[in-house]
């Protein structure tokens, strides 16, 4: 809980200009001081982490994951590589595998993924339900997400995504009613957020409006899977409802992007999805940037469209494929993502913030972007404790 991190060659606090030859003092899990190491307070904690000239950044905040699932989607992936259409894959495959797994198996799988994310510098992660699609199984996933807190040092933000797809064979109106009716129980099970997959072939803007309006009344914060598959106006809905985030946004219009900016909706970019799907949708970041939307980055960790736990990898793709600058990408992966979760205490290293940081395997953050296939992080500190070290 008390730690002095020193020998920092370059320190990004996200609350001021980068510092050189710096140190960070963490007391009781919170940042108590940052500055040049030559000015290190005499009473700095004796527990020391010497990072030997490395670059240190705030711990990454992964603003969008589907961490709780079982099974792989190998056939679907092979079909994608071969350019073949594949019938029978998708979310339903993962729902079946997740239903067949025991609670202990799901927790083992999710905590393994969280451990990998921690080794890539993630210190806070959003985790959605959504592979249950019945009241009982969605609540089971929310309870497991809550229990996952005891299995990882990563801070978790839990989201109810009962409206992930319309379950095969169900009447959609009845299913929307059921999702709405489950909202109070989702709160009790530990959810802080509600999300809807609002897109072509999934839930309509009208259905999403109904679910999210009820979610707000139930006390949940609002997020939205928007405009991934086709232009639907979902981003405009996110602006209308004042959602904390709209995520994906490949088909966002300039007008809706402007509405998002005016309403303070953070745009969550998921470049690993574009890469994994081979969709070539790289241009929306520019539309959002031009409209003045605050950007966040996330992995969208899931078995179908983005099997990825690494935020540095998302940062690399955001820069090299999506066209963000290194500054923009690191800000989006830390401060922007924290804002998408309406958290003031993470994503930066100002005094009072949580003592969460990642020590990069580089003297400068740009080297982590340029170095393809390298290990990006050598240590991860959560709440002033070294929780991972290479
Ligand atoms: Zn997603």
Short mmCIF file of C-alpha atoms and ligand atoms in Angstrom, two decimals:
data_model
loop_
_atom_site.label_atom_id
_atom_site.label_comp_id
_atom_site.label_asym_id
_atom_site.label_seq_id
_atom_site.Cartn_x
_atom_site.Cartn_y
_atom_site.Cartn_z
CA UNK A 1 0.00 0.00 0.00
CA UNK A 2 3.01 2.32 0.59
CA UNK A 3 5.56 2.36 -2.20
CA UNK A 4 8.18 4.64 -3.71
CA UNK A 5 8.62 4.10 -7.45
CA UNK A 6 11.90 5.68 -8.54
CA UNK A 7 14.47 5.62 -11.32
CA UNK A 8 11.68 6.68 -13.71
CA UNK A 9 13.22 7.96 -16.95
CA UNK A 10 9.94 9.38 -18.20
CA UNK A 11 6.68 9.68 -16.28
CA UNK A 12 3.29 10.26 -17.91
CA UNK A 13 0.80 11.41 -15.28
CA UNK A 14 -1.97 12.47 -17.71
CA UNK A 15 -2.44 15.49 -15.48
CA UNK A 16 0.45 17.62 -16.68
CA UNK A 17 3.53 17.51 -18.90
CA UNK A 18 5.69 14.35 -18.86
CA UNK A 19 8.37 14.40 -16.14
CA UNK A 20 11.98 13.25 -16.52
CA UNK A 21 14.14 11.57 -13.86
CA UNK A 22 11.02 11.27 -11.73
CA UNK A 23 9.59 9.36 -8.79
CA UNK A 24 6.10 8.53 -7.52
CA UNK A 25 5.21 8.16 -3.84
CA UNK A 26 2.15 6.06 -3.04
CA UNK A 27 0.67 6.06 0.47
CA UNK A 28 -2.32 3.99 1.55
CA UNK A 29 -2.86 2.96 -2.04
CA UNK A 30 -3.08 6.53 -3.36
CA UNK A 31 -0.63 8.78 -5.17
CA UNK A 32 0.80 11.12 -2.50
CA UNK A 33 3.55 12.82 -4.49
CA UNK A 34 5.09 12.94 -7.97
CA UNK A 35 8.09 14.99 -9.06
CA UNK A 36 11.78 14.97 -9.92
CA UNK A 37 13.60 12.24 -8.01
CA UNK A 38 16.09 14.87 -6.78
CA UNK A 39 13.19 16.38 -4.76
CA UNK A 40 11.98 13.04 -3.34
CA UNK A 41 10.50 13.70 0.11
CA UNK A 42 12.78 12.47 2.93
CA UNK A 43 9.97 10.45 4.48
CA UNK A 44 9.18 8.59 1.22
CA UNK A 45 8.16 4.97 1.96
CA UNK A 46 11.14 2.62 2.34
CA UNK A 47 9.47 0.01 0.11
CA UNK A 48 11.07 0.83 -3.22
CA UNK A 49 10.64 -0.14 -6.86
CA UNK A 50 13.61 0.97 -8.98
CA UNK A 51 12.51 0.96 -12.63
CA UNK A 52 16.00 1.69 -13.97
CA UNK A 53 15.19 4.48 -16.40
CA UNK A 54 11.95 3.03 -17.79
CA UNK A 55 8.87 4.97 -18.85
CA UNK A 56 5.97 4.77 -16.37
CA UNK A 57 2.33 5.39 -17.28
CA UNK A 58 -0.97 5.20 -15.36
CA UNK A 59 -2.33 1.64 -15.23
CA UNK A 60 -4.37 0.87 -18.33
CA UNK A 61 -8.16 1.03 -18.05
CA UNK A 62 -9.84 -1.52 -20.33
CA UNK A 63 -13.29 0.01 -20.82
CA UNK A 64 -15.02 -2.84 -22.67
CA UNK A 65 -14.60 -6.60 -22.16
CA UNK A 66 -16.69 -9.76 -22.26
CA UNK A 67 -14.30 -11.58 -19.93
CA UNK A 68 -16.68 -14.25 -18.60
CA UNK A 69 -17.08 -17.00 -21.17
CA UNK A 70 -16.12 -20.55 -22.00
CA UNK A 71 -15.15 -22.14 -25.28
CA UNK A 72 -13.30 -21.07 -28.42
CA UNK A 73 -14.67 -20.29 -31.89
CA UNK A 74 -12.04 -22.00 -34.03
CA UNK A 75 -14.25 -23.01 -36.98
CA UNK A 76 -15.70 -19.54 -37.30
CA UNK A 77 -12.18 -18.10 -37.28
CA UNK A 78 -10.96 -20.55 -39.91
CA UNK A 79 -13.92 -19.63 -42.12
CA UNK A 80 -13.10 -15.96 -41.73
CA UNK A 81 -9.49 -16.55 -42.74
CA UNK A 82 -10.65 -18.51 -45.78
CA UNK A 83 -13.14 -15.77 -46.68
CA UNK A 84 -16.05 -18.21 -46.29
CA UNK A 85 -19.42 -17.40 -44.76
CA UNK A 86 -19.96 -19.49 -41.63
CA UNK A 87 -23.35 -20.44 -40.35
CA UNK A 88 -23.74 -21.47 -36.75
CA UNK A 89 -21.00 -19.47 -35.08
CA UNK A 90 -21.41 -16.23 -33.23
CA UNK A 91 -22.59 -15.37 -29.76
CA UNK A 92 -24.93 -18.40 -29.55
CA UNK A 93 -21.90 -20.77 -29.70
CA UNK A 94 -20.36 -19.05 -26.71
CA UNK A 95 -23.69 -19.02 -24.84
CA UNK A 96 -23.86 -22.82 -25.20
CA UNK A 97 -20.27 -23.35 -24.04
CA UNK A 98 -20.72 -20.94 -21.13
CA UNK A 99 -23.89 -22.69 -19.98
CA UNK A 100 -22.02 -26.03 -20.00
CA UNK A 101 -19.19 -24.72 -17.81
CA UNK A 102 -19.30 -24.84 -14.01
CA UNK A 103 -18.96 -21.70 -11.90
CA UNK A 104 -15.47 -22.80 -10.88
CA UNK A 105 -14.45 -23.34 -14.50
CA UNK A 106 -15.74 -19.93 -15.56
CA UNK A 107 -13.95 -18.23 -12.68
CA UNK A 108 -10.70 -20.04 -13.52
CA UNK A 109 -10.97 -19.01 -17.17
CA UNK A 110 -11.79 -15.39 -16.35
CA UNK A 111 -9.11 -15.05 -13.68
CA UNK A 112 -6.56 -16.49 -16.12
CA UNK A 113 -7.53 -13.82 -18.64
CA UNK A 114 -7.36 -11.15 -15.96
CA UNK A 115 -3.87 -12.35 -14.99
CA UNK A 116 -2.78 -11.96 -18.60
CA UNK A 117 -4.32 -8.45 -18.75
CA UNK A 118 -2.47 -7.54 -15.54
CA UNK A 119 0.80 -8.63 -17.14
CA UNK A 120 0.02 -6.17 -19.94
CA UNK A 121 -0.47 -3.31 -17.47
CA UNK A 122 -4.26 -3.32 -17.03
CA UNK A 123 -5.32 -2.18 -13.56
CA UNK A 124 -9.05 -1.55 -14.13
CA UNK A 125 -11.37 -3.51 -16.37
CA UNK A 126 -15.02 -3.35 -17.36
CA UNK A 127 -16.62 -6.82 -17.46
CA UNK A 128 -19.97 -7.53 -19.10
CA UNK A 129 -22.44 -10.37 -18.73
CA UNK A 130 -24.15 -11.31 -22.00
CA UNK A 131 -23.35 -14.95 -22.68
CA UNK A 132 -26.28 -16.12 -20.55
CA UNK A 133 -29.39 -14.77 -22.29
CA UNK A 134 -31.84 -16.09 -19.72
CA UNK A 135 -32.64 -14.29 -16.51
CA UNK A 136 -30.98 -16.92 -14.30
CA UNK A 137 -27.87 -17.30 -16.42
CA UNK A 138 -27.32 -13.55 -16.84
CA UNK A 139 -27.59 -13.10 -13.07
CA UNK A 140 -25.20 -16.01 -12.63
CA UNK A 141 -22.62 -14.22 -14.81
CA UNK A 142 -23.08 -10.98 -12.86
CA UNK A 143 -22.54 -12.85 -9.58
CA UNK A 144 -19.43 -14.50 -11.02
CA UNK A 145 -18.12 -11.11 -12.18
CA UNK A 146 -18.59 -9.87 -8.63
CA UNK A 147 -16.81 -12.95 -7.26
CA UNK A 148 -13.98 -12.43 -9.74
CA UNK A 149 -12.95 -9.45 -7.58
CA UNK A 150 -11.54 -11.94 -5.07
CA UNK A 151 -9.44 -13.60 -7.81
CA UNK A 152 -7.69 -10.61 -9.38
CA UNK A 153 -6.15 -7.37 -8.13
CA UNK A 154 -7.60 -5.59 -11.19
CA UNK A 155 -10.43 -3.21 -10.26
CA UNK A 156 -13.65 -4.35 -11.95
CA UNK A 157 -16.64 -2.40 -13.27
CA UNK A 158 -19.51 -4.81 -13.87
CA UNK A 159 -22.04 -4.34 -16.68
CA UNK A 160 -25.37 -6.05 -17.33
CA UNK A 161 -25.63 -6.92 -21.03
CA UNK A 162 -28.79 -9.03 -21.03
CA UNK A 163 -29.57 -7.43 -24.42
CA UNK A 164 -26.59 -8.95 -26.25
CA UNK A 165 -28.63 -10.81 -28.91
CA UNK A 166 -32.25 -11.90 -29.11
CA UNK A 167 -32.06 -15.55 -27.98
CA UNK A 168 -32.92 -17.90 -30.88
CA UNK A 169 -36.58 -18.88 -30.79
CA UNK A 170 -37.63 -16.08 -28.43
CA UNK A 171 -40.19 -13.37 -29.18
CA UNK A 172 -38.16 -10.15 -29.21
CA UNK A 173 -40.80 -8.02 -27.48
CA UNK A 174 -41.11 -10.56 -24.67
CA UNK A 175 -37.35 -10.80 -24.36
CA UNK A 176 -36.97 -7.01 -24.08
CA UNK A 177 -39.65 -7.09 -21.34
CA UNK A 178 -37.64 -9.77 -19.55
CA UNK A 179 -34.40 -7.76 -19.75
CA UNK A 180 -36.19 -4.72 -18.30
CA UNK A 181 -37.74 -6.82 -15.52
CA UNK A 182 -34.30 -8.18 -14.59
CA UNK A 183 -32.70 -4.75 -14.07
CA UNK A 184 -33.31 -4.47 -10.30
CA UNK A 185 -31.90 -7.97 -9.77
CA UNK A 186 -28.87 -7.03 -11.87
CA UNK A 187 -28.19 -4.14 -9.49
CA UNK A 188 -28.44 -6.49 -6.51
CA UNK A 189 -26.05 -8.93 -8.23
CA UNK A 190 -23.38 -6.21 -8.41
CA UNK A 191 -23.87 -4.49 -11.78
CA UNK A 192 -23.08 -0.78 -11.98
CA UNK A 193 -23.73 -0.41 -15.71
CA UNK A 194 -26.24 -1.48 -18.35
CA UNK A 195 -25.28 -2.01 -22.00
CA UNK A 196 -27.28 -2.95 -25.11
CA UNK A 197 -26.02 -4.32 -28.44
CA UNK A 198 -27.94 -1.85 -30.62
CA UNK A 199 -27.23 -2.64 -34.26
CA UNK A 200 -28.58 -4.13 -37.47
CA UNK A 201 -29.89 -7.64 -36.76
CA UNK A 202 -29.63 -7.20 -33.00
CA UNK A 203 -31.64 -4.67 -30.91
CA UNK A 204 -33.26 -1.64 -32.53
CA UNK A 205 -32.79 1.95 -31.40
CA UNK A 206 -36.35 1.87 -30.00
CA UNK A 207 -35.66 -1.30 -27.99
CA UNK A 208 -32.36 0.07 -26.72
CA UNK A 209 -34.05 3.33 -25.68
CA UNK A 210 -36.61 1.36 -23.70
CA UNK A 211 -34.04 -0.82 -21.92
CA UNK A 212 -31.62 2.00 -21.14
CA UNK A 213 -34.33 4.37 -19.91
CA UNK A 214 -35.47 1.67 -17.48
CA UNK A 215 -31.85 0.95 -16.54
CA UNK A 216 -31.30 4.57 -15.59
CA UNK A 217 -34.41 4.44 -13.40
CA UNK A 218 -32.97 1.32 -11.75
CA UNK A 219 -29.83 3.29 -10.90
CA UNK A 220 -27.48 1.88 -13.53
CA UNK A 221 -25.03 3.89 -15.63
CA UNK A 222 -25.50 3.60 -19.40
CA UNK A 223 -23.22 2.25 -22.15
CA UNK A 224 -24.07 1.25 -25.71
CA UNK A 225 -22.66 -1.05 -28.41
CA UNK A 226 -23.34 1.34 -31.31
CA UNK A 227 -22.94 1.41 -35.10
CA UNK A 228 -20.56 -1.55 -35.40
CA UNK A 229 -22.37 -3.45 -38.17
CA UNK A 230 -24.36 -0.73 -39.92
CA UNK A 231 -25.40 2.91 -39.50
CA UNK A 232 -28.48 2.84 -37.26
CA UNK A 233 -28.48 6.11 -35.34
CA UNK A 234 -27.43 4.32 -32.14
CA UNK A 235 -24.72 6.91 -31.46
CA UNK A 236 -27.42 9.59 -31.61
CA UNK A 237 -29.37 7.60 -29.03
CA UNK A 238 -26.30 7.49 -26.78
CA UNK A 239 -26.15 11.30 -27.02
CA UNK A 240 -29.89 11.67 -26.41
CA UNK A 241 -29.73 9.53 -23.25
CA UNK A 242 -26.41 10.94 -22.05
CA UNK A 243 -24.73 7.52 -22.01
CA UNK A 244 -21.26 7.46 -20.43
CA UNK A 245 -19.96 5.67 -23.51
CA UNK A 246 -20.86 4.56 -27.01
CA UNK A 247 -18.59 1.75 -28.19
CA UNK A 248 -17.42 0.52 -31.65
CA UNK A 249 -18.84 3.39 -33.80
CA UNK A 250 -17.43 2.18 -37.14
CA UNK A 251 -20.44 3.68 -38.97
CA UNK A 252 -21.01 6.81 -36.87
CA UNK A 253 -22.22 9.88 -38.79
CA UNK A 254 -20.63 13.30 -38.39
CA UNK A 255 -23.89 14.64 -37.02
CA UNK A 256 -24.19 11.94 -34.35
CA UNK A 257 -20.51 12.32 -33.48
CA UNK A 258 -21.13 16.02 -32.85
CA UNK A 259 -24.14 15.17 -30.69
CA UNK A 260 -21.96 12.73 -28.70
CA UNK A 261 -19.35 15.43 -28.13
CA UNK A 262 -22.00 17.93 -26.99
CA UNK A 263 -23.50 15.36 -24.57
CA UNK A 264 -20.13 14.26 -23.15
CA UNK A 265 -20.44 10.69 -24.43
CA UNK A 266 -17.00 9.06 -24.61
CA UNK A 267 -16.31 7.14 -27.84
CA UNK A 268 -14.75 3.75 -27.08
CA UNK A 269 -12.58 2.52 -29.96
CA UNK A 270 -11.97 -1.22 -30.35
CA UNK A 271 -9.24 -1.57 -32.99
CA UNK A 272 -8.54 -5.22 -32.22
CA UNK A 273 -12.09 -6.02 -33.40
CA UNK A 274 -11.50 -4.35 -36.77
CA UNK A 275 -8.21 -6.24 -37.08
CA UNK A 276 -9.61 -9.61 -36.03
CA UNK A 277 -12.69 -9.30 -38.26
CA UNK A 278 -10.53 -8.05 -41.16
CA UNK A 279 -13.26 -5.49 -41.79
CA UNK A 280 -10.92 -2.64 -42.69
CA UNK A 281 -13.02 -0.16 -40.69
CA UNK A 282 -10.27 2.22 -39.59
CA UNK A 283 -11.62 5.65 -40.44
CA UNK A 284 -14.23 6.36 -37.74
CA UNK A 285 -11.62 7.52 -35.22
CA UNK A 286 -11.02 10.49 -37.53
CA UNK A 287 -14.75 11.31 -37.66
CA UNK A 288 -14.96 11.23 -33.87
CA UNK A 289 -11.78 13.25 -33.40
CA UNK A 290 -12.96 15.94 -35.86
CA UNK A 291 -16.25 16.22 -33.95
CA UNK A 292 -14.42 16.68 -30.64
CA UNK A 293 -15.50 13.38 -29.03
CA UNK A 294 -13.31 12.24 -26.14
CA UNK A 295 -11.77 8.88 -27.10
CA UNK A 296 -11.20 5.73 -25.06
CA UNK A 297 -9.60 2.43 -26.03
CA UNK A 298 -10.54 -1.09 -25.00
CA UNK A 299 -9.81 -4.68 -26.00
CA UNK A 300 -13.43 -5.93 -26.28
CA UNK A 301 -11.91 -9.21 -25.03
CA UNK A 302 -14.26 -11.92 -26.34
CA UNK A 303 -13.85 -15.29 -28.07
CA UNK A 304 -15.40 -14.35 -31.42
CA UNK A 305 -14.35 -10.93 -32.64
CA UNK A 306 -11.41 -9.93 -30.43
CA UNK A 307 -9.50 -12.58 -28.50
CA UNK A 308 -7.20 -10.10 -26.81
CA UNK A 309 -6.38 -9.12 -23.21
CA UNK A 310 -3.62 -6.66 -24.08
CA UNK A 311 -4.19 -2.91 -23.92
CA UNK A 312 -0.73 -2.16 -25.36
CA UNK A 313 -1.78 -4.17 -28.41
CA UNK A 314 -4.94 -2.04 -28.72
CA UNK A 315 -2.73 1.05 -28.41
CA UNK A 316 -0.44 -0.22 -31.19
CA UNK A 317 -3.33 -0.82 -33.58
CA UNK A 318 -4.97 2.49 -32.65
CA UNK A 319 -1.79 4.26 -33.76
CA UNK A 320 -0.59 2.13 -36.67
CA UNK A 321 -3.95 1.28 -38.25
CA UNK A 322 -6.47 3.80 -36.92
CA UNK A 323 -4.25 6.86 -37.15
CA UNK A 324 -4.17 8.06 -33.54
CA UNK A 325 -1.01 9.78 -32.37
CA UNK A 326 0.96 8.07 -29.60
CA UNK A 327 -0.23 10.79 -27.18
CA UNK A 328 -3.87 10.31 -28.16
CA UNK A 329 -3.68 6.53 -27.87
CA UNK A 330 -2.07 6.49 -24.39
CA UNK A 331 -4.53 9.11 -23.19
CA UNK A 332 -7.44 7.08 -24.60
CA UNK A 333 -6.14 3.89 -22.93
CA UNK A 334 -5.92 5.57 -19.52
CA UNK A 335 -7.71 8.87 -18.87
CA UNK A 336 -10.27 8.61 -21.69
CA UNK A 337 -11.21 5.09 -20.63
CA UNK A 338 -11.53 6.24 -17.00
CA UNK A 339 -13.88 9.01 -18.14
CA UNK A 340 -15.95 6.46 -20.06
CA UNK A 341 -16.45 4.73 -16.70
CA UNK A 342 -17.09 8.08 -14.96
CA UNK A 343 -14.15 7.43 -12.64
CA UNK A 344 -12.10 10.42 -11.47
CA UNK A 345 -9.71 8.33 -9.35
CA UNK A 346 -8.07 6.23 -12.09
CA UNK A 347 -6.45 6.75 -15.49
CA UNK A 348 -4.04 9.43 -14.23
CA UNK A 349 -1.40 9.89 -11.52
CA UNK A 350 -2.32 13.23 -9.96
CA UNK A 351 -2.10 13.37 -6.16
CA UNK A 352 -5.09 11.51 -4.70
CA UNK A 353 -5.50 9.10 -7.63
CA UNK A 354 -5.27 5.36 -7.04
CA UNK A 355 -1.69 4.18 -7.03
CA UNK A 356 -2.13 2.17 -10.24
CA UNK A 357 0.67 2.24 -12.78
CA UNK A 358 2.42 0.27 -15.50
CA UNK A 359 6.19 0.21 -15.98
CA UNK A 360 6.87 0.02 -19.71
CA UNK A 361 9.59 -2.13 -21.22
CA UNK A 362 10.94 1.03 -22.89
CA UNK A 363 12.37 4.46 -22.15
CA UNK A 364 9.59 6.17 -24.10
CA UNK A 365 5.96 5.21 -24.70
CA UNK A 366 6.38 5.59 -28.47
CA UNK A 367 8.85 2.68 -28.42
CA UNK A 368 6.11 0.38 -27.14
CA UNK A 369 4.03 1.30 -30.20
CA UNK A 370 6.92 0.88 -32.63
CA UNK A 371 8.19 -2.41 -31.16
CA UNK A 372 5.94 -5.03 -32.75
CA UNK A 373 5.55 -8.26 -30.83
CA UNK A 374 7.63 -7.09 -27.90
CA UNK A 375 6.63 -7.42 -24.25
CA UNK A 376 5.29 -3.95 -23.47
CA UNK A 377 5.17 -4.00 -19.65
CA UNK A 378 7.69 -5.18 -17.05
CA UNK A 379 5.75 -4.46 -13.83
CA UNK A 380 2.20 -3.57 -12.87
CA UNK A 381 1.41 -1.75 -9.62
CA UNK A 382 -2.15 -1.75 -8.27
CA UNK A 383 -3.05 0.37 -5.25
CA UNK A 384 0.62 0.79 -4.36
CA UNK A 385 1.44 -2.93 -4.51
CA UNK A 386 3.55 -4.60 -7.18
CA UNK A 387 1.06 -7.21 -8.42
CA UNK A 388 2.97 -8.40 -11.46
CA UNK A 389 6.62 -8.38 -12.47
CA UNK A 390 8.33 -9.99 -15.46
ZN1 LIG B 1 -18.57 -5.84 -26.95
#
